[in-house]
CSV table of C-alpha atoms in Angstrom, one decimal:
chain,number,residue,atom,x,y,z
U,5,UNK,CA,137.6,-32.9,-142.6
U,6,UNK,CA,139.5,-30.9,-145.6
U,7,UNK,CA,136.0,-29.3,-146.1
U,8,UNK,CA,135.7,-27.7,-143.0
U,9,UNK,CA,139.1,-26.7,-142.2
U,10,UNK,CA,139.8,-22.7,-142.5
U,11,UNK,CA,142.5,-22.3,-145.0
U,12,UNK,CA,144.7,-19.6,-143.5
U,13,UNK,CA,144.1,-18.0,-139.6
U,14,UNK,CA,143.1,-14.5,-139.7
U,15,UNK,CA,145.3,-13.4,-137.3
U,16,UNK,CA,149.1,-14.5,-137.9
U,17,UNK,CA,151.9,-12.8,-136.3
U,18,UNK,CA,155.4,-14.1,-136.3
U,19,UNK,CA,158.2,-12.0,-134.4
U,20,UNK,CA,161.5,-11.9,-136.4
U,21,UNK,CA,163.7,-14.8,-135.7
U,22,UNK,CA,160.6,-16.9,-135.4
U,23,UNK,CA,158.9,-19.5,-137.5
U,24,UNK,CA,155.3,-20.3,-136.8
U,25,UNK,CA,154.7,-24.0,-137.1
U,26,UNK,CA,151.2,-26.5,-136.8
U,27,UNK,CA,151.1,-29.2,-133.8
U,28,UNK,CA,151.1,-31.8,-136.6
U,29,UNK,CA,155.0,-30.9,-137.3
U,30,UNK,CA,156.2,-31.9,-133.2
U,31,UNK,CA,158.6,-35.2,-132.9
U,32,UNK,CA,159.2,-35.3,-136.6
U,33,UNK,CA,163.0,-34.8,-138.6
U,34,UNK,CA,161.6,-31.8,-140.2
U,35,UNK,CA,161.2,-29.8,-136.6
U,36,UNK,CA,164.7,-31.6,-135.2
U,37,UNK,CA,166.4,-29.9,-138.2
U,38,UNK,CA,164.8,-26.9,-137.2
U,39,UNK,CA,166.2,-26.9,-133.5
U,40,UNK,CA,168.9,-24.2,-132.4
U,41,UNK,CA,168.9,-22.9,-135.8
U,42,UNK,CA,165.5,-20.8,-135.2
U,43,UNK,CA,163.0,-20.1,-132.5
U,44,UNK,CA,159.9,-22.9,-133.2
U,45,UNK,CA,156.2,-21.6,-132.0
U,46,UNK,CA,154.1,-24.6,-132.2
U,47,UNK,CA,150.0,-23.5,-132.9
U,48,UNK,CA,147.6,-26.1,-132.4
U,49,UNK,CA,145.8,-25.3,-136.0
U,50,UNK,CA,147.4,-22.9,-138.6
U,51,UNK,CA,144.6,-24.3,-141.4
U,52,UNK,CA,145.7,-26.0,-144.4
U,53,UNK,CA,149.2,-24.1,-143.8
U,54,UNK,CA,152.0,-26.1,-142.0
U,55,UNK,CA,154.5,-23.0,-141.3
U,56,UNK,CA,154.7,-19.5,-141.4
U,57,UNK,CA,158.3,-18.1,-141.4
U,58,UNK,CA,157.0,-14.5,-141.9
U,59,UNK,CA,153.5,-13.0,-141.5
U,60,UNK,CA,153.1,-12.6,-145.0
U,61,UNK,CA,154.3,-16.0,-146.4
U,62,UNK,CA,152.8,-19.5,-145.5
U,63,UNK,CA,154.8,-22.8,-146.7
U,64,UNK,CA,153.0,-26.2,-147.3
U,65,UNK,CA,154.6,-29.4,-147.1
U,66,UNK,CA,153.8,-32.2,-149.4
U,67,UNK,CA,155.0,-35.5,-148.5
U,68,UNK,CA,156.1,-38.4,-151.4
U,69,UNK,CA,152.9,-40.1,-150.5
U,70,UNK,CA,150.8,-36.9,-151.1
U,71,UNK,CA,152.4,-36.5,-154.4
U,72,UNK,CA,151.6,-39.7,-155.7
U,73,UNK,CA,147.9,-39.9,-154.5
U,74,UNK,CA,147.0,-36.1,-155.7
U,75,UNK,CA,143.3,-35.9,-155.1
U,76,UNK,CA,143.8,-34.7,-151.8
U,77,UNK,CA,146.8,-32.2,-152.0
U,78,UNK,CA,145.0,-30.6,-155.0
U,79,UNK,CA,141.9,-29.5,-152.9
U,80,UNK,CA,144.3,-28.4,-149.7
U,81,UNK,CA,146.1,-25.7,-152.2
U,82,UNK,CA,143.6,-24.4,-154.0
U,83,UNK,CA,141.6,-24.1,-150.5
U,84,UNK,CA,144.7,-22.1,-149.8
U,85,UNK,CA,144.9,-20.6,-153.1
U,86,UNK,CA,141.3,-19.0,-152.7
U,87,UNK,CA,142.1,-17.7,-149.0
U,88,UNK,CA,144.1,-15.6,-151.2
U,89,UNK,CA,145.9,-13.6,-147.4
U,90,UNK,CA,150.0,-14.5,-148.1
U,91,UNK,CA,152.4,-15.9,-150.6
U,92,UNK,CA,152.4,-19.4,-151.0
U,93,UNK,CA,155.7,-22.0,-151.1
U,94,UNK,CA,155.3,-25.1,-151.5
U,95,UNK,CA,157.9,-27.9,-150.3
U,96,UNK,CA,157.5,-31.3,-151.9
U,97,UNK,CA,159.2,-34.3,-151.9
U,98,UNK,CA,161.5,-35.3,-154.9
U,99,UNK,CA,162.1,-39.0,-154.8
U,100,UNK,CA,162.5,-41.9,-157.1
U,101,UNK,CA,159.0,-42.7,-156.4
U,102,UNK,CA,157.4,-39.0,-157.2
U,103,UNK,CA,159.6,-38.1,-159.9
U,104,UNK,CA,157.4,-39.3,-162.5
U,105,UNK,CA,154.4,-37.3,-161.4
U,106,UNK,CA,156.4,-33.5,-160.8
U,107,UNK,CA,155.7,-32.1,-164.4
U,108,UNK,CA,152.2,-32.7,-163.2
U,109,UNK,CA,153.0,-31.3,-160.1
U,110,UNK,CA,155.1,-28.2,-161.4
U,111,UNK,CA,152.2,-27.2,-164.1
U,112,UNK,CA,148.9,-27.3,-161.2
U,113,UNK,CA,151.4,-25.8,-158.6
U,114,UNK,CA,153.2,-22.8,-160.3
U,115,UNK,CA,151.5,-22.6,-163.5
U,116,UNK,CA,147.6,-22.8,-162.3
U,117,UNK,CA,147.9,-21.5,-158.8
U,118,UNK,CA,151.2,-19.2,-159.1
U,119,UNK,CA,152.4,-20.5,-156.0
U,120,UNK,CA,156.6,-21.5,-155.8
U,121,UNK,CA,157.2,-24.9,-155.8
U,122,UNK,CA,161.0,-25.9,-154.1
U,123,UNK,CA,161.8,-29.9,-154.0
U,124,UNK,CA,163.2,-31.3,-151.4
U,125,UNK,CA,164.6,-34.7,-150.6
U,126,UNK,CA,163.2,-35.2,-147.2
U,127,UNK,CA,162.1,-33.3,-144.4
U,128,UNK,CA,165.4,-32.7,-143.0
U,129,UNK,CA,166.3,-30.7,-146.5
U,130,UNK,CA,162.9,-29.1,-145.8
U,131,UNK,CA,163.7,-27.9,-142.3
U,132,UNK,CA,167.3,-26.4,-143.7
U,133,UNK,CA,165.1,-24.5,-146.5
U,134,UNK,CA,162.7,-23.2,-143.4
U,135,UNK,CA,165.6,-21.9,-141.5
U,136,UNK,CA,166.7,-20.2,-144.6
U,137,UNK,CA,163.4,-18.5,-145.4
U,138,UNK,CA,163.7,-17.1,-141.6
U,139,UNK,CA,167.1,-16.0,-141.9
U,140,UNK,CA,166.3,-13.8,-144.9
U,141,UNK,CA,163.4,-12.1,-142.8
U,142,UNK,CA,165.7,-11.3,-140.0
U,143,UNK,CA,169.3,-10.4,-142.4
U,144,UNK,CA,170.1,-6.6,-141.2
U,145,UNK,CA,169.8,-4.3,-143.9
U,146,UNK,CA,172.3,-1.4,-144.5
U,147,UNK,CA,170.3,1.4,-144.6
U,148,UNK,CA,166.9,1.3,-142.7
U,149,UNK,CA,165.1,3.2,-145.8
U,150,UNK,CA,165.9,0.5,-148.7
U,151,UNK,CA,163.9,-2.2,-147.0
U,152,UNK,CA,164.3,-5.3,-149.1
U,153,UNK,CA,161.0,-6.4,-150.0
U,154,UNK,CA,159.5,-9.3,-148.7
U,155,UNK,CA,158.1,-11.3,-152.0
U,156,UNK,CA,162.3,-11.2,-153.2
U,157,UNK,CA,163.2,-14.9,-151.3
U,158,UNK,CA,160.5,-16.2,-152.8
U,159,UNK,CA,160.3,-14.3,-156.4
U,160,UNK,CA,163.8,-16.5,-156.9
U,161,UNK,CA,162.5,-19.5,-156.0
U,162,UNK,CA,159.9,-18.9,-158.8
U,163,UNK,CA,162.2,-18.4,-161.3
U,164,UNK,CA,163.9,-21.8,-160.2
U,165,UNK,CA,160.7,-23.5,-160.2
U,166,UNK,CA,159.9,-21.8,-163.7
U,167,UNK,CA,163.3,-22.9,-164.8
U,168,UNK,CA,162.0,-26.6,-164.2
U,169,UNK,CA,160.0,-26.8,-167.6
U,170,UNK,CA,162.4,-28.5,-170.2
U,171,UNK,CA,163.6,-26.3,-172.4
U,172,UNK,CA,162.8,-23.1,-170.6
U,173,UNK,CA,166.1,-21.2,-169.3
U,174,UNK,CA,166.5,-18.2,-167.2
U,175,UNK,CA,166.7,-16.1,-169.8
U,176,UNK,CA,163.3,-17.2,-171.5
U,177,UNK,CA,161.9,-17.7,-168.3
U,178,UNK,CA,162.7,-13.7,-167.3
U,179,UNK,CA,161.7,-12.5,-170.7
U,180,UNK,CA,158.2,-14.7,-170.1
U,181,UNK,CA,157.2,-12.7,-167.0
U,182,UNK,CA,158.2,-9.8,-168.2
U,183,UNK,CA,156.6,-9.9,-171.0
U,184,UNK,CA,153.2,-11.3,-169.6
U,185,UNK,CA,153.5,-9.9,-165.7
U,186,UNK,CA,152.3,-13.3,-164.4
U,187,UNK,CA,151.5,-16.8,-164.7
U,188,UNK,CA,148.3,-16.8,-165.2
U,189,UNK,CA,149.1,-15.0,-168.4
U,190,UNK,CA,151.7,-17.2,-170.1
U,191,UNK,CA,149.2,-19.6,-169.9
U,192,UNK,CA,146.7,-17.5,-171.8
U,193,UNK,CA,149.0,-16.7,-174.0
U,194,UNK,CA,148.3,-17.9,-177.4
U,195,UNK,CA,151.4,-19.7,-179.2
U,196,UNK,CA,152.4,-16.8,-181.3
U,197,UNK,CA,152.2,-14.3,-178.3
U,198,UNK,CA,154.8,-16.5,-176.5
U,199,UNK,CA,156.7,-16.7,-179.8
U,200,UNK,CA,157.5,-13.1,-180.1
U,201,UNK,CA,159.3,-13.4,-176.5
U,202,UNK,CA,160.9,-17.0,-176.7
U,203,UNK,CA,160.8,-18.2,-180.2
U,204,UNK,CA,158.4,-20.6,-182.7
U,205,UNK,CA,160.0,-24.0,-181.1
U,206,UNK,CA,160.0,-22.4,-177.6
U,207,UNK,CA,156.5,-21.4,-177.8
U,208,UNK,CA,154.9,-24.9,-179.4
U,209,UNK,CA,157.1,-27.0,-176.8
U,210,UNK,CA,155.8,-24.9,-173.7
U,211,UNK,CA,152.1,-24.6,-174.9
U,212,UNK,CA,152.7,-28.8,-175.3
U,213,UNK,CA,153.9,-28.7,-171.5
U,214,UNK,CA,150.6,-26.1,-170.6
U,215,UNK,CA,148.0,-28.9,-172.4
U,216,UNK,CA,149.8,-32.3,-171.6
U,217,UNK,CA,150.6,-33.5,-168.2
């Protein structure tokens, strides 16, 4: 079924204050957290893509279940990854159960596909982090000609995600994509490329990270 199902539709349009969600997502906690707090549009097939709070960003969800079997989820985002049309977010779920396979998680997700990766509890959580992401789409700015852009909600929730790596603070983790513009490129990076930026023992224990799941 995966194999046939488009990853992204071509034509997305989500009016301000909106947030564009698949059939799939009716009756569940995730959509009840949602109600009064944002205007739901359910679509009958939005691909591999669960919601759309913006045009230009699509968010997948990835239940404990989907964490734990990983065949499957793997194929769904790099479908998505390949469609290559809006920024990716991707909301999984953090439990006792899935804990032990996020660093696996956080290195295919951020670090191989560049998409953000936010945990969440449960789909409740989820919902809250959804309304969120709308919210910053429809915040007034002060003056019309400083548009804030788009990409800055989720350019955060890279650096969080980033931040996830042991060892790897804010500091190193700025100074990273500075330094090497994306994440494709710190993991590229040889080990004494990434030690001029975060240091000899900062380097060897994030190349160890990059090669060992």
């Amino acid at each position: 079924m995966l194999s046939t199902q488009t990853a992204v539709t071509n034509d997305t349009r989500v009016p301000l204050g909106h947030i564009l969600v698949c059939d799939r997502w009716q009756s569940t906690d995730l959509s009840a957290a949602m109600q009064g707090q944002v205007r739901i549009m359910y679509e009958e097939d939005l691909g591999v893509v669960d919601f759309h709070p913006s045009m230009s960003v699509g968010v997948i969800y990835l239940s404990e279940a989907d964490i734990i079997t990983g065949t499957a989820y793997k194929r769904k985002l790099v479908k998505f990854r390949k469609a290559n049309r809006c920024k990716g977010v991707i909301l999984a779920e953090r439990t006792a159960m899935s804990s032990q396979y996020y660093s696996a998680l956080q290195r295919f997700v951020v670090l191989e596909l560049g998409f953000v990766l936010i945990p969440v509890a449960n789909q409740t959580e989820a919902g809250t982090f959804l309304v969120q992401m709308v919210n910053v789409e429809t915040k007034p700015e002060g003056n019309p000609f400083k548009k804030k852009k788009t990409g800055h909600h989720t350019d955060l929730a890279l650096l969080e995600s980033l931040q996830c790596i042991p060892k790897l603070g804010v500091v190193k983790v700025k100074a990273l994509l500075v330094n090497f513009h994306s994440i494709e490129e710190i993991c590229n990076a040889s080990t004494d490329e990434l030690a001029k930026v975060i240091g000899r023992a900062g380097a060897a224990h994030l190349k160890d990270f990059l090669t060992h799941r």
